[in-house]
Amino acid sequence: MVENENLVQGRTGQWEVIIGLEIHAQIAAKAKLFSGSSTDFGSDPNTQVSFLDAGMPGMLPIINKVCVDQAIKTGLGFHGHINEISVFDRKNYFYADLPTGYQISQFHYPIVTGGYIDIELEGKPSKRIAITRLHLEQDAGKSIHDLHPDFSYIDLNRAGMALMEIVSEPEMRSPAQAMAYVKKLRSLVRYLGTCDGNMEQGSMRVDANISLCRPGEPFGTRAEIKNVNSIRFLGQALDYEIYRQLEILEEGGAVVQETRLFDPVKGETRSMRGKENAHDYRYFPDPDLKPLVVTQERIEAIRATMTELPDDKRNRFQIDYGLSDYDANVLVAEKEIADYYETVVKAAKSQDTKQAAKLIANWLIGEVFGAMNRESLSIHQLPFPSSHLAELVDLIMDGTISGKIAKDVFVKMWTTAKSPADLVADLGLQQISDTSVIEAAIDQVLKDNADKVDDYKSGKVQLFGFFIGLIMKALKGKANPGLVNDILKSKL
Ligand code: ADP
Ligand code: MG
């Protein structure tokens, strides 16, 4: 990963990295953009193809209202301007998986213009990335070249599916920022329910434009890395590309504007084709489709259906629960996690709500996420009910068990159906807060180590921890640590 956030050091001085992303997000809808064919994932090839999708002559496109609403909702989600009039154009090109010979897209008049997304990078203030536009367009079919040595296959199930192409301004300055942008956008569309965001299934694909220039100088020539389908690959592709361009520029050469592909096996990008220009596509308004008109009423009706979005949720979590920036961002990134968190917070009975909420956040981000990762589980697959996590935190809050013992209880929670309270009772794990018991243990330890006590009194204060260790051991780790500390101090 490139270390310096903004500048890359070369032999001949520093370079600034300029990145702009075009993201294709498949719209979550039952039918395609202009036909009634199903959009289910993973069906048999060519089973979801209407005459229109297959490019049969005389077929007329009919706009799917749901897809338009989804695009509007997404635009509102990133604070864009929804255009009351937008126009569908034909983008003409010939390819085997495009039976019509053109893709219906929006070129001059997209449905959404402007907007922004705030991205978060660990330990840094958030950065605002401007969005240029969102337009609606059809997806193409799929060519399959690796099933037969002599033939290529065509699957048209994807042909005509609705895509939102979301174009950013060239405002990202590092691979980390580009990755954070995709993460945030994916989180947003998932919250909105406008795209499932499953990159590995191709529902979200990233074209990354990247160039280098001297700080303060005009932007350099860019290369475009096409169809990156994971956030990790995006980071790797951009890292590779930075050093490829850096080498060319420092040798005094020129970067060619071209389309490149990332090879995840080699970790390299390679040239795919020279950059085509817009005029090559001979865009013109599709004569089968009237301009798309959306009324303010419709826009407001869609706005009214929107639930709390990640940024608002994060702000509320920070105010209501006193969470740090980092914790709040981690918890709101996925709506399922945020909902789970709030369920646990509401179930906890502790009087000090904020303290309990913070403790629950720590447990969720630490122990629970750790175990989920180890066992490859999602939040819905946890082997204990959310009420048990609330109960565990309550037991810590009311002093029944220490945080350390709670970790042992947590491990048992995974493997038994028992509640934390039952586990604590069954295993006799209650914290010892009876001062007479603690005092007796302390007296014994001090008596057995009289020489060390003398050393302590003559200035070797670091022995305090040594005594604590022995006392805790004598009480099997169950003594209330605060009490042990206080009593030991007074006795010494
Ligand atoms: P095109 O339509 O040819 O793809 P655009 O001007 O629409 O070109 O830009 C496409 C993407 O490339 C946008 O995301 C934009 O931010 C980005 N971009 C434009 N110029 C540069 C540059 N010099 N370096 C990096 N990215 C750039
Ligand atoms: Mg482009």
Coordinates of C-alpha atoms in Angstrom, one line a residue, residues 139-376:
D139 CA -26.1 -3.9 -19.0
A140 CA -24.8 -6.1 -21.9
G141 CA -24.8 -9.9 -22.0
K142 CA -21.9 -12.1 -21.1
S143 CA -19.4 -13.7 -23.4
I144 CA -17.9 -16.9 -22.1
H145 CA -14.6 -17.7 -23.7
D146 CA -13.2 -20.5 -21.5
L147 CA -15.8 -23.3 -21.9
H148 CA -14.7 -24.5 -25.3
P149 CA -11.3 -24.4 -27.1
D150 CA -12.8 -23.2 -30.4
F151 CA -16.1 -21.4 -29.6
S152 CA -17.3 -18.6 -27.4
Y153 CA -20.7 -18.8 -25.7
I154 CA -23.1 -16.0 -25.1
D155 CA -25.4 -15.7 -22.1
L156 CA -28.0 -12.9 -22.5
N157 CA -29.5 -13.2 -19.0
R158 CA -27.7 -10.0 -18.0
A159 CA -28.5 -8.2 -21.3
G160 CA -30.9 -5.3 -20.5
M161 CA -30.5 -5.4 -16.7
A162 CA -30.7 -1.9 -15.2
L163 CA -27.4 -0.3 -14.2
M164 CA -26.7 3.0 -12.4
E165 CA -23.4 4.3 -13.5
I166 CA -22.1 6.6 -10.8
V167 CA -19.2 8.8 -11.9
S168 CA -17.0 10.6 -9.3
E169 CA -14.9 13.7 -9.8
P170 CA -11.2 13.1 -9.9
E171 CA -10.9 13.9 -6.2
M172 CA -9.3 10.8 -4.6
R173 CA -5.6 11.1 -3.9
S174 CA -4.6 7.5 -2.9
P175 CA -5.7 3.9 -3.3
A176 CA -6.9 3.9 0.3
Q177 CA -9.2 6.8 -0.4
A178 CA -10.6 5.0 -3.5
M179 CA -11.2 1.9 -1.5
A180 CA -12.9 3.9 1.2
Y181 CA -15.1 5.6 -1.4
V182 CA -16.3 2.2 -2.8
K183 CA -16.9 0.9 0.7
K184 CA -19.0 3.9 1.6
L185 CA -21.0 3.9 -1.7
R186 CA -21.6 0.1 -1.3
S187 CA -22.8 0.7 2.3
L188 CA -25.1 3.5 1.1
V189 CA -26.8 1.5 -1.7
R190 CA -27.2 -1.4 0.6
Y191 CA -28.9 0.8 3.2
L192 CA -31.1 2.2 0.5
G193 CA -31.9 -1.2 -0.9
T194 CA -31.1 0.0 -4.4
C195 CA -28.3 -2.4 -5.2
D196 CA -27.2 -5.5 -3.3
G197 CA -23.6 -4.4 -3.6
N198 CA -22.3 -8.0 -4.1
M199 CA -19.1 -7.2 -6.0
E200 CA -18.1 -10.9 -6.3
Q201 CA -21.3 -11.6 -8.2
G202 CA -20.7 -8.6 -10.4
S203 CA -23.6 -6.4 -9.0
M204 CA -21.1 -3.6 -8.4
R205 CA -18.1 -3.1 -10.8
V206 CA -15.5 -0.4 -10.6
D207 CA -13.7 1.3 -13.5
A208 CA -10.8 3.2 -12.0
N209 CA -9.2 6.2 -13.7
I210 CA -5.8 7.1 -12.5
S211 CA -3.1 9.6 -13.4
L212 CA 0.0 11.2 -11.9
C213 CA 1.1 14.8 -11.9
R214 CA 3.5 17.1 -10.1
P215 CA 1.9 18.7 -7.1
G216 CA 0.0 21.8 -8.2
E217 CA 0.4 21.1 -11.9
P218 CA -2.4 20.2 -14.3
F219 CA -3.6 16.6 -14.3
G220 CA -1.7 14.0 -16.3
T221 CA -2.9 11.5 -18.9
R222 CA -5.0 8.8 -17.2
A223 CA -5.3 5.1 -17.7
E224 CA -8.6 3.4 -16.9
I225 CA -8.7 0.0 -15.2
K226 CA -11.9 -1.7 -16.2
N227 CA -14.3 -3.9 -14.3
V228 CA -12.5 -4.4 -10.9
N229 CA -14.8 -6.6 -8.9
S230 CA -13.4 -6.4 -5.3
I231 CA -12.2 -3.6 -3.1
R232 CA -9.0 -5.4 -2.3
F233 CA -8.3 -5.8 -6.0
L234 CA -9.0 -2.1 -6.5
G235 CA -6.3 -1.2 -4.0
Q236 CA -3.8 -3.7 -5.6
A237 CA -4.6 -2.5 -9.2
L238 CA -4.1 1.2 -8.2
D239 CA -0.9 0.5 -6.3
Y240 CA 0.5 -1.3 -9.4
E241 CA -0.6 1.4 -11.7
I242 CA 1.0 4.1 -9.6
Y243 CA 4.4 2.5 -9.9
R244 CA 3.9 1.7 -13.6
Q245 CA 3.1 5.3 -14.4
L246 CA 5.8 6.6 -12.1
E247 CA 8.4 4.7 -13.9
I248 CA 7.3 5.9 -17.3
L249 CA 7.1 9.5 -16.2
E250 CA 10.4 9.5 -14.4
E251 CA 12.1 8.1 -17.5
G252 CA 10.7 11.1 -19.4
G253 CA 8.1 9.1 -21.2
A254 CA 4.4 9.7 -21.6
V255 CA 1.5 7.6 -20.2
V256 CA -0.9 6.5 -23.0
Q257 CA -4.6 7.0 -22.5
E258 CA -5.9 3.5 -22.6
T259 CA -8.1 0.9 -21.0
R260 CA -6.3 -1.7 -18.9
L261 CA -7.3 -4.9 -17.1
F262 CA -6.2 -6.0 -13.7
D263 CA -4.9 -9.6 -13.4
P264 CA -5.5 -10.6 -9.8
V265 CA -3.2 -13.7 -10.1
K266 CA -0.2 -11.7 -11.3
G267 CA -1.2 -8.5 -9.4
E268 CA -0.6 -6.5 -12.6
T269 CA -2.6 -4.4 -15.0
R270 CA -2.2 -4.9 -18.7
S271 CA -3.3 -3.0 -21.7
M272 CA -6.7 -4.1 -23.2
R273 CA -7.4 -1.4 -25.8
G274 CA -6.7 2.2 -26.7
K275 CA -9.2 4.7 -25.3
E276 CA -12.3 5.0 -27.4
N277 CA -13.8 8.5 -27.8
A278 CA -17.4 9.5 -27.3
H279 CA -17.8 10.2 -31.0
D280 CA -17.0 6.6 -31.9
Y281 CA -20.3 5.6 -30.3
R282 CA -22.4 8.0 -32.3
Y283 CA -24.7 8.7 -29.4
F284 CA -28.2 9.9 -30.4
P285 CA -31.5 10.1 -28.6
D286 CA -33.3 6.7 -28.7
P287 CA -36.3 7.4 -31.0
D288 CA -38.3 4.6 -29.2
L289 CA -38.2 6.5 -25.9
K290 CA -39.6 9.8 -24.9
P291 CA -37.6 12.0 -22.5
L292 CA -38.0 10.7 -18.9
V293 CA -40.0 13.1 -16.8
V294 CA -40.1 12.9 -13.0
T295 CA -42.2 15.2 -10.9
Q296 CA -41.2 16.9 -7.7
E297 CA -44.1 15.0 -6.0
R298 CA -42.6 11.7 -7.1
I299 CA -39.2 12.7 -5.8
E300 CA -40.6 13.8 -2.5
A301 CA -42.6 10.6 -2.2
I302 CA -39.4 8.6 -2.7
R303 CA -37.5 10.8 -0.2
A304 CA -40.3 10.0 2.4
T305 CA -39.5 6.2 2.1
M306 CA -35.9 6.6 3.0
T307 CA -34.7 5.3 6.3
E308 CA -31.8 6.6 8.4
L309 CA -28.6 6.6 6.3
P310 CA -25.1 5.6 7.6
D311 CA -23.9 9.2 8.2
D312 CA -27.0 10.1 10.2
K313 CA -26.9 6.9 12.1
R314 CA -23.2 7.4 13.0
N315 CA -23.9 10.9 14.3
R316 CA -26.8 9.7 16.4
F317 CA -24.7 6.8 17.8
Q318 CA -22.0 9.2 18.8
I319 CA -24.5 11.5 20.6
D320 CA -26.8 8.9 22.2
Y321 CA -24.2 6.3 23.1
G322 CA -21.0 8.4 23.4
L323 CA -19.2 6.2 20.9
S324 CA -15.9 7.3 19.3
D325 CA -15.7 8.2 15.6
Y326 CA -14.0 4.9 14.8
D327 CA -16.4 2.7 16.8
A328 CA -19.5 4.5 15.4
N329 CA -18.2 4.2 11.8
V330 CA -17.5 0.5 12.2
L331 CA -20.9 -0.2 13.7
V332 CA -22.9 1.7 11.0
A333 CA -21.1 0.4 8.0
E334 CA -23.5 -2.5 7.7
K335 CA -27.2 -1.9 8.5
E336 CA -27.5 -5.4 9.9
I337 CA -24.7 -4.8 12.4
A338 CA -26.0 -1.4 13.4
D339 CA -29.5 -2.9 14.0
Y340 CA -28.0 -5.8 16.0
Y341 CA -26.0 -3.3 18.1
E342 CA -29.1 -1.3 19.0
T343 CA -31.1 -4.4 19.8
V344 CA -28.4 -5.4 22.3
V345 CA -28.2 -1.9 23.8
K346 CA -32.0 -1.8 24.2
A347 CA -32.0 -5.2 25.9
A348 CA -29.3 -4.3 28.4
K349 CA -30.7 -3.4 31.8
S350 CA -27.8 -1.4 33.2
Q351 CA -28.6 2.0 34.7
D352 CA -25.7 3.7 33.1
T353 CA -26.9 3.4 29.5
K354 CA -24.0 5.2 27.9
Q355 CA -21.4 3.1 29.8
A356 CA -23.2 -0.1 28.8
A357 CA -23.5 1.1 25.2
K358 CA -19.8 1.7 25.0
L359 CA -19.1 -1.7 26.6
I360 CA -21.4 -3.4 24.1
A361 CA -19.6 -1.6 21.2
N362 CA -16.3 -2.9 22.5
W363 CA -17.6 -6.4 22.9
L364 CA -19.2 -6.4 19.5
I365 CA -16.1 -5.0 17.6
G366 CA -13.6 -7.0 19.6
E367 CA -14.8 -10.5 20.8
V368 CA -17.9 -10.9 18.6
F369 CA -16.4 -9.7 15.3
G370 CA -13.2 -11.7 16.1
A371 CA -15.1 -14.9 16.6
M372 CA -17.3 -14.2 13.5
N373 CA -14.2 -13.8 11.4
R374 CA -12.6 -17.0 12.7
E375 CA -15.8 -19.0 12.0
S376 CA -16.8 -17.1 8.9

